Each structure stands twice: as C-alpha cells, then as structure tokens.
Amino acid sequence: LTVQHNYLKHRFLEIRFDIQLSVQEVKNKIATMTGTIPKYQHLILKRKENDFIQLSDKMKLIDYQVESGMIIDVYDQNPYSITKQISSINWQDMPTKIASDEQYMTCTNNVVKQIEQKLQDPQYSQILEQQFQKRKTAELQELQESHKFKIDQRIYYQNQAAQILSIERNSEIGAGLYLKLK
C-alpha cells in the first residue's frame, strides 16, 4: 500500500502491511513513519479513482479487501501537530552551510569519529556479533521452514483459492530465499 500524509510531501510507497492487522495496529505503524499520534489519525482507503472508504479502528485490513496498489490517506487531526508546523516552513529560505571534507573532519563530534569510537569499544563488537548470530539463526530457521513445502505444491491460504508455491528471486528484496504464491 502507498501511504500519503496530508502535511508531508513525501509518499511512502509500497509499504507492506499484514492483512490480518487491525486498523489500530496500522495506525501505530504509520505513527512510526509520520510522527502523527494514532488517536489523531484519520485514515481513508482509496481503492480506485473515486472509491474512498473511511477506516474504522475496530476492523482489520482484510475486511476492506485491501490489495496492492491502493492508497491510504492519513489526515492529521492534531491541532498542535509538529508535522503541520514543519510542513509550513519554507526550507528554501533557510541559510545553508556547506563544509568541505577537510572542514568536516576537523569538527569534534562528526559521524566518522563516532563510528571510529564505536568500533574501538569492545562491547560494541560483542553487540555486532550477537546481531550477526541472530540474523544467521533467522536465516537457518527460514531455510528449515521452507523445506516443509514443496515447490509447485498447491496450498490453501486463508480461505482463498488454491495457489501454487514458487521460489522468488528478486535482487530488490535482498539476498535470501523467498517464497511466493501464484
């Protein structure tokens, strides 16, 4: 789904939501993207050009027969919205300062120096190792789960018609084994 906010110029393209999520859970996810508190969000699902539906917090996305390509319009109802205040600023009138690489490196607290300090910290290297092990474990579990299905096997999923399982290799998704229903 594409998410667009009434105060933001940026559109969030092709955001994946589980269709079993309630609209309230969708609002929580949208809050992390836009900064608008869920209780002030007013969501409208745009199915087609002139087909709009107001989303109720108690319903699930599957109840609205949500499909890829649809748009969720988020209307910020907060009278004290920071997003509204930021959107009203004319950023082109702001003074800009561009520093050369040499000037940036002389700054005391730049990102490069922070990364170098982190890499020297022994606890940080342990954290990196733990994260690597978690990813490796998750990949192994995914591979083990994938062996439970046979490729080109017909399966039934959530009261939908039988579909065929296939392997999806897409460089945009990233490296790994992804299964797709046809």
PDB file of C-alpha atoms in Angstrom:
ATOM      1  CA  LEU A   1       0.000   0.000   0.000  1.00  0.00           C
ATOM      2  CA  THR A   2       1.063   3.571  -0.558  1.00  0.00           C
ATOM      3  CA  VAL A   3       0.752   5.847   2.473  1.00  0.00           C
ATOM      4  CA  GLN A   4       0.398   9.583   1.998  1.00  0.00           C
ATOM      5  CA  HIS A   5       0.041  12.228   4.707  1.00  0.00           C
ATOM      6  CA  ASN A   6      -1.839  15.490   4.335  1.00  0.00           C
ATOM      7  CA  TYR A   7       1.083  17.548   5.733  1.00  0.00           C
ATOM      8  CA  LEU A   8       4.010  15.669   4.194  1.00  0.00           C
ATOM      9  CA  LYS A   9       5.120  15.947   0.586  1.00  0.00           C
ATOM     10  CA  HIS A  10       6.839  12.569   0.796  1.00  0.00           C
ATOM     11  CA  ARG A  11       4.781   9.483  -0.059  1.00  0.00           C
ATOM     12  CA  PHE A  12       5.628   6.120   1.490  1.00  0.00           C
ATOM     13  CA  LEU A  13       5.491   3.769  -1.484  1.00  0.00           C
ATOM     14  CA  GLU A  14       4.625   0.077  -1.335  1.00  0.00           C
ATOM     15  CA  ILE A  15       4.564  -0.324   2.433  1.00  0.00           C
ATOM     16  CA  ARG A  16       3.774  -3.916   3.359  1.00  0.00           C
ATOM     17  CA  PHE A  17       1.054  -4.478   5.927  1.00  0.00           C
ATOM     18  CA  ASP A  18      -0.203  -7.868   7.039  1.00  0.00           C
ATOM     19  CA  ILE A  19      -3.862  -8.048   6.006  1.00  0.00           C
ATOM     20  CA  GLN A  20      -4.706  -9.568   9.404  1.00  0.00           C
ATOM     21  CA  LEU A  21      -3.646  -6.339  11.176  1.00  0.00           C
ATOM     22  CA  SER A  22      -6.334  -4.221  12.765  1.00  0.00           C
ATOM     23  CA  VAL A  23      -6.593  -0.621  11.609  1.00  0.00           C
ATOM     24  CA  GLN A  24      -5.367   0.434  15.075  1.00  0.00           C
ATOM     25  CA  GLU A  25      -2.155  -1.575  14.535  1.00  0.00           C
ATOM     26  CA  VAL A  26      -1.779   0.011  11.098  1.00  0.00           C
ATOM     27  CA  LYS A  27      -2.110   3.424  12.750  1.00  0.00           C
ATOM     28  CA  ASN A  28       0.685   2.502  15.159  1.00  0.00           C
ATOM     29  CA  LYS A  29       2.960   1.609  12.239  1.00  0.00           C
ATOM     30  CA  ILE A  30       2.041   4.792  10.392  1.00  0.00           C
ATOM     31  CA  ALA A  31       2.856   6.771  13.552  1.00  0.00           C
ATOM     32  CA  THR A  32       6.436   5.494  13.401  1.00  0.00           C
ATOM     33  CA  MET A  33       6.700   6.690   9.787  1.00  0.00           C
ATOM     34  CA  THR A  34       4.940  10.046  10.005  1.00  0.00           C
ATOM     35  CA  GLY A  35       5.094  11.056  13.662  1.00  0.00           C
ATOM     36  CA  THR A  36       1.326  11.539  13.874  1.00  0.00           C
ATOM     37  CA  ILE A  37      -0.129  10.059  17.071  1.00  0.00           C
ATOM     38  CA  PRO A  38      -2.636   7.246  16.274  1.00  0.00           C
ATOM     39  CA  LYS A  39      -5.573   8.857  18.098  1.00  0.00           C
ATOM     40  CA  TYR A  40      -5.249  11.913  15.817  1.00  0.00           C
ATOM     41  CA  GLN A  41      -5.006   9.899  12.594  1.00  0.00           C
ATOM     42  CA  HIS A  42      -7.994   9.814  10.276  1.00  0.00           C
ATOM     43  CA  LEU A  43      -7.444   7.091   7.647  1.00  0.00           C
ATOM     44  CA  ILE A  44      -9.111   6.919   4.245  1.00  0.00           C
ATOM     45  CA  LEU A  45      -8.543   3.967   1.906  1.00  0.00           C
ATOM     46  CA  LYS A  46      -8.516   4.956  -1.744  1.00  0.00           C
ATOM     47  CA  ARG A  47      -9.342   1.865  -3.782  1.00  0.00           C
ATOM     48  CA  LYS A  48      -9.810   3.462  -7.181  1.00  0.00           C
ATOM     49  CA  GLU A  49     -10.078   6.986  -8.532  1.00  0.00           C
ATOM     50  CA  ASN A  50     -13.486   7.723  -6.978  1.00  0.00           C
ATOM     51  CA  ASP A  51     -13.801   4.870  -4.466  1.00  0.00           C
ATOM     52  CA  PHE A  52     -12.972   6.005  -0.900  1.00  0.00           C
ATOM     53  CA  ILE A  53     -13.598   4.219   2.401  1.00  0.00           C
ATOM     54  CA  GLN A  54     -13.071   5.581   5.911  1.00  0.00           C
ATOM     55  CA  LEU A  55     -11.201   3.000   8.009  1.00  0.00           C
ATOM     56  CA  SER A  56     -12.562   2.032  11.435  1.00  0.00           C
ATOM     57  CA  ASP A  57     -10.129   1.165  14.255  1.00  0.00           C
ATOM     58  CA  LYS A  58     -12.051  -1.997  15.169  1.00  0.00           C
ATOM     59  CA  MET A  59     -11.866  -3.551  11.711  1.00  0.00           C
ATOM     60  CA  LYS A  60      -8.996  -5.424  10.068  1.00  0.00           C
ATOM     61  CA  LEU A  61      -7.437  -4.689   6.706  1.00  0.00           C
ATOM     62  CA  ILE A  62      -8.790  -7.953   5.300  1.00  0.00           C
ATOM     63  CA  ASP A  63     -12.330  -6.657   5.980  1.00  0.00           C
ATOM     64  CA  TYR A  64     -11.730  -3.892   3.434  1.00  0.00           C
ATOM     65  CA  GLN A  65     -10.352  -6.298   0.785  1.00  0.00           C
ATOM     66  CA  VAL A  66      -7.084  -4.364   0.622  1.00  0.00           C
ATOM     67  CA  GLU A  67      -4.909  -5.034  -2.413  1.00  0.00           C
ATOM     68  CA  SER A  68      -1.539  -3.893  -3.647  1.00  0.00           C
ATOM     69  CA  GLY A  69      -1.642  -0.512  -5.363  1.00  0.00           C
ATOM     70  CA  MET A  70      -4.271   1.008  -3.087  1.00  0.00           C
ATOM     71  CA  ILE A  71      -3.563   4.227  -1.179  1.00  0.00           C
ATOM     72  CA  ILE A  72      -4.076   5.063   2.493  1.00  0.00           C
ATOM     73  CA  ASP A  73      -4.541   8.795   3.035  1.00  0.00           C
ATOM     74  CA  VAL A  74      -3.575   9.917   6.548  1.00  0.00           C
ATOM     75  CA  TYR A  75      -5.214  13.106   7.801  1.00  0.00           C
ATOM     76  CA  ASP A  76      -3.591  14.617  10.889  1.00  0.00           C
ATOM     77  CA  GLN A  77      -6.366  15.924  13.182  1.00  0.00           C
ATOM     78  CA  ASN A  78      -3.994  17.143  15.937  1.00  0.00           C
ATOM     79  CA  PRO A  79      -4.376  20.923  16.396  1.00  0.00           C
ATOM     80  CA  TYR A  80      -0.834  21.089  17.857  1.00  0.00           C
ATOM     81  CA  SER A  81       0.761  18.852  15.237  1.00  0.00           C
ATOM     82  CA  ILE A  82       4.521  19.216  14.865  1.00  0.00           C
ATOM     83  CA  THR A  83       4.213  17.766  11.363  1.00  0.00           C
ATOM     84  CA  LYS A  84       1.875  20.611  10.428  1.00  0.00           C
ATOM     85  CA  GLN A  85       4.285  23.183  11.832  1.00  0.00           C
ATOM     86  CA  ILE A  86       7.247  21.679   9.960  1.00  0.00           C
ATOM     87  CA  SER A  87       5.325  21.482   6.683  1.00  0.00           C
ATOM     88  CA  SER A  88       4.559  25.208   6.855  1.00  0.00           C
ATOM     89  CA  ILE A  89       8.274  26.150   6.969  1.00  0.00           C
ATOM     90  CA  ASN A  90       9.741  27.377   3.693  1.00  0.00           C
ATOM     91  CA  TRP A  91      13.000  25.416   3.680  1.00  0.00           C
ATOM     92  CA  GLN A  92      14.338  27.215   0.629  1.00  0.00           C
ATOM     93  CA  ASP A  93      14.645  30.437   2.635  1.00  0.00           C
ATOM     94  CA  MET A  94      16.818  28.718   5.239  1.00  0.00           C
ATOM     95  CA  PRO A  95      20.516  29.577   5.109  1.00  0.00           C
ATOM     96  CA  THR A  96      22.686  26.629   4.142  1.00  0.00           C
ATOM     97  CA  LYS A  97      26.281  25.982   5.024  1.00  0.00           C
ATOM     98  CA  ILE A  98      28.312  23.541   3.011  1.00  0.00           C
ATOM     99  CA  ALA A  99      31.555  22.344   4.568  1.00  0.00           C
ATOM    100  CA  SER A 100      34.385  20.714   2.679  1.00  0.00           C
ATOM    101  CA  ASP A 101      35.558  17.254   3.733  1.00  0.00           C
ATOM    102  CA  GLU A 102      38.601  18.751   5.457  1.00  0.00           C
ATOM    103  CA  GLN A 103      36.459  21.186   7.453  1.00  0.00           C
ATOM    104  CA  TYR A 104      34.041  18.421   8.397  1.00  0.00           C
ATOM    105  CA  MET A 105      36.842  16.163   9.633  1.00  0.00           C
ATOM    106  CA  THR A 106      38.115  18.960  11.918  1.00  0.00           C
ATOM    107  CA  CYS A 107      34.745  19.064  13.725  1.00  0.00           C
ATOM    108  CA  THR A 108      34.961  17.463  17.154  1.00  0.00           C
ATOM    109  CA  ASN A 109      31.788  15.371  17.024  1.00  0.00           C
ATOM    110  CA  ASN A 110      31.348  14.188  13.446  1.00  0.00           C
ATOM    111  CA  VAL A 111      29.846  10.876  12.373  1.00  0.00           C
ATOM    112  CA  VAL A 112      33.152   9.387  11.206  1.00  0.00           C
ATOM    113  CA  LYS A 113      34.732   9.937  14.633  1.00  0.00           C
ATOM    114  CA  GLN A 114      31.672   8.489  16.377  1.00  0.00           C
ATOM    115  CA  ILE A 115      31.880   5.335  14.251  1.00  0.00           C
ATOM    116  CA  GLU A 116      35.610   5.010  14.943  1.00  0.00           C
ATOM    117  CA  GLN A 117      34.939   5.309  18.687  1.00  0.00           C
ATOM    118  CA  LYS A 118      32.224   2.647  18.488  1.00  0.00           C
ATOM    119  CA  LEU A 119      34.489   0.250  16.621  1.00  0.00           C
ATOM    120  CA  GLN A 120      37.141   0.615  19.331  1.00  0.00           C
ATOM    121  CA  ASP A 121      34.605  -0.217  22.056  1.00  0.00           C
ATOM    122  CA  PRO A 122      34.784  -3.976  22.913  1.00  0.00           C
ATOM    123  CA  GLN A 123      31.109  -4.062  23.978  1.00  0.00           C
ATOM    124  CA  TYR A 124      30.029  -2.728  20.593  1.00  0.00           C
ATOM    125  CA  SER A 125      31.875  -5.532  18.793  1.00  0.00           C
ATOM    126  CA  GLN A 126      30.043  -8.032  21.022  1.00  0.00           C
ATOM    127  CA  ILE A 127      26.722  -6.417  20.092  1.00  0.00           C
ATOM    128  CA  LEU A 128      27.606  -6.670  16.399  1.00  0.00           C
ATOM    129  CA  GLU A 129      28.500 -10.345  16.840  1.00  0.00           C
ATOM    130  CA  GLN A 130      25.186 -11.028  18.634  1.00  0.00           C
ATOM    131  CA  GLN A 131      23.238  -9.316  15.852  1.00  0.00           C
ATOM    132  CA  PHE A 132      25.124 -11.353  13.245  1.00  0.00           C
ATOM    133  CA  GLN A 133      24.307 -14.584  15.112  1.00  0.00           C
ATOM    134  CA  LYS A 134      20.608 -13.625  15.346  1.00  0.00           C
ATOM    135  CA  ARG A 135      20.456 -12.978  11.600  1.00  0.00           C
ATOM    136  CA  LYS A 136      22.211 -16.263  10.892  1.00  0.00           C
ATOM    137  CA  THR A 137      19.794 -18.147  13.175  1.00  0.00           C
ATOM    138  CA  ALA A 138      16.795 -16.494  11.495  1.00  0.00           C
ATOM    139  CA  GLU A 139      18.111 -17.441   8.042  1.00  0.00           C
ATOM    140  CA  LEU A 140      18.560 -21.067   9.145  1.00  0.00           C
ATOM    141  CA  GLN A 141      15.023 -21.167  10.574  1.00  0.00           C
ATOM    142  CA  GLU A 142      13.652 -19.722   7.337  1.00  0.00           C
ATOM    143  CA  LEU A 143      15.501 -22.356   5.345  1.00  0.00           C
ATOM    144  CA  GLN A 144      14.190 -25.148   7.607  1.00  0.00           C
ATOM    145  CA  GLU A 145      10.633 -23.813   7.288  1.00  0.00           C
ATOM    146  CA  SER A 146      10.941 -23.671   3.519  1.00  0.00           C
ATOM    147  CA  HIS A 147      11.668 -27.413   3.413  1.00  0.00           C
ATOM    148  CA  LYS A 148       8.194 -28.117   4.824  1.00  0.00           C
ATOM    149  CA  PHE A 149       6.667 -27.077   1.496  1.00  0.00           C
ATOM    150  CA  LYS A 150       7.378 -28.480  -1.923  1.00  0.00           C
ATOM    151  CA  ILE A 151       7.885 -26.084  -4.785  1.00  0.00           C
ATOM    152  CA  ASP A 152       4.934 -26.156  -7.231  1.00  0.00           C
ATOM    153  CA  GLN A 153       2.755 -27.625  -4.471  1.00  0.00           C
ATOM    154  CA  ARG A 154      -0.864 -26.429  -4.334  1.00  0.00           C
ATOM    155  CA  ILE A 155      -1.711 -24.919  -0.975  1.00  0.00           C
ATOM    156  CA  TYR A 156      -4.743 -23.195   0.541  1.00  0.00           C
ATOM    157  CA  TYR A 157      -4.192 -19.920   2.359  1.00  0.00           C
ATOM    158  CA  GLN A 158      -6.793 -18.084   4.477  1.00  0.00           C
ATOM    159  CA  ASN A 159      -9.918 -19.317   2.677  1.00  0.00           C
ATOM    160  CA  GLN A 160      -8.587 -18.287  -0.725  1.00  0.00           C
ATOM    161  CA  ALA A 161      -8.460 -20.439  -3.828  1.00  0.00           C
ATOM    162  CA  ALA A 162      -5.631 -22.915  -4.206  1.00  0.00           C
ATOM    163  CA  GLN A 163      -2.394 -21.282  -5.207  1.00  0.00           C
ATOM    164  CA  ILE A 164       0.979 -22.598  -6.323  1.00  0.00           C
ATOM    165  CA  LEU A 165       4.104 -22.080  -4.240  1.00  0.00           C
ATOM    166  CA  SER A 166       7.224 -20.944  -6.077  1.00  0.00           C
ATOM    167  CA  ILE A 167      10.652 -19.514  -5.295  1.00  0.00           C
ATOM    168  CA  GLU A 168      11.015 -15.769  -5.789  1.00  0.00           C
ATOM    169  CA  ARG A 169      14.497 -14.457  -6.506  1.00  0.00           C
ATOM    170  CA  ASN A 170      14.386 -10.693  -6.535  1.00  0.00           C
ATOM    171  CA  SER A 171      17.501  -8.581  -6.095  1.00  0.00           C
ATOM    172  CA  GLU A 172      15.388  -5.642  -4.870  1.00  0.00           C
ATOM    173  CA  ILE A 173      14.173  -7.662  -1.876  1.00  0.00           C
ATOM    174  CA  GLY A 174      17.702  -8.727  -0.965  1.00  0.00           C
ATOM    175  CA  ALA A 175      19.672 -11.921  -0.788  1.00  0.00           C
ATOM    176  CA  GLY A 176      17.840 -14.923   0.540  1.00  0.00           C
ATOM    177  CA  LEU A 177      15.153 -17.475  -0.151  1.00  0.00           C
ATOM    178  CA  TYR A 178      11.677 -16.006  -0.632  1.00  0.00           C
ATOM    179  CA  LEU A 179       8.552 -17.992  -1.343  1.00  0.00           C
ATOM    180  CA  LYS A 180       5.743 -16.626  -3.476  1.00  0.00           C
ATOM    181  CA  LEU A 181       2.164 -17.731  -4.073  1.00  0.00           C
ATOM    182  CA  LYS A 182       0.989 -17.688  -7.688  1.00  0.00           C
TER     183      LYS A 182
END
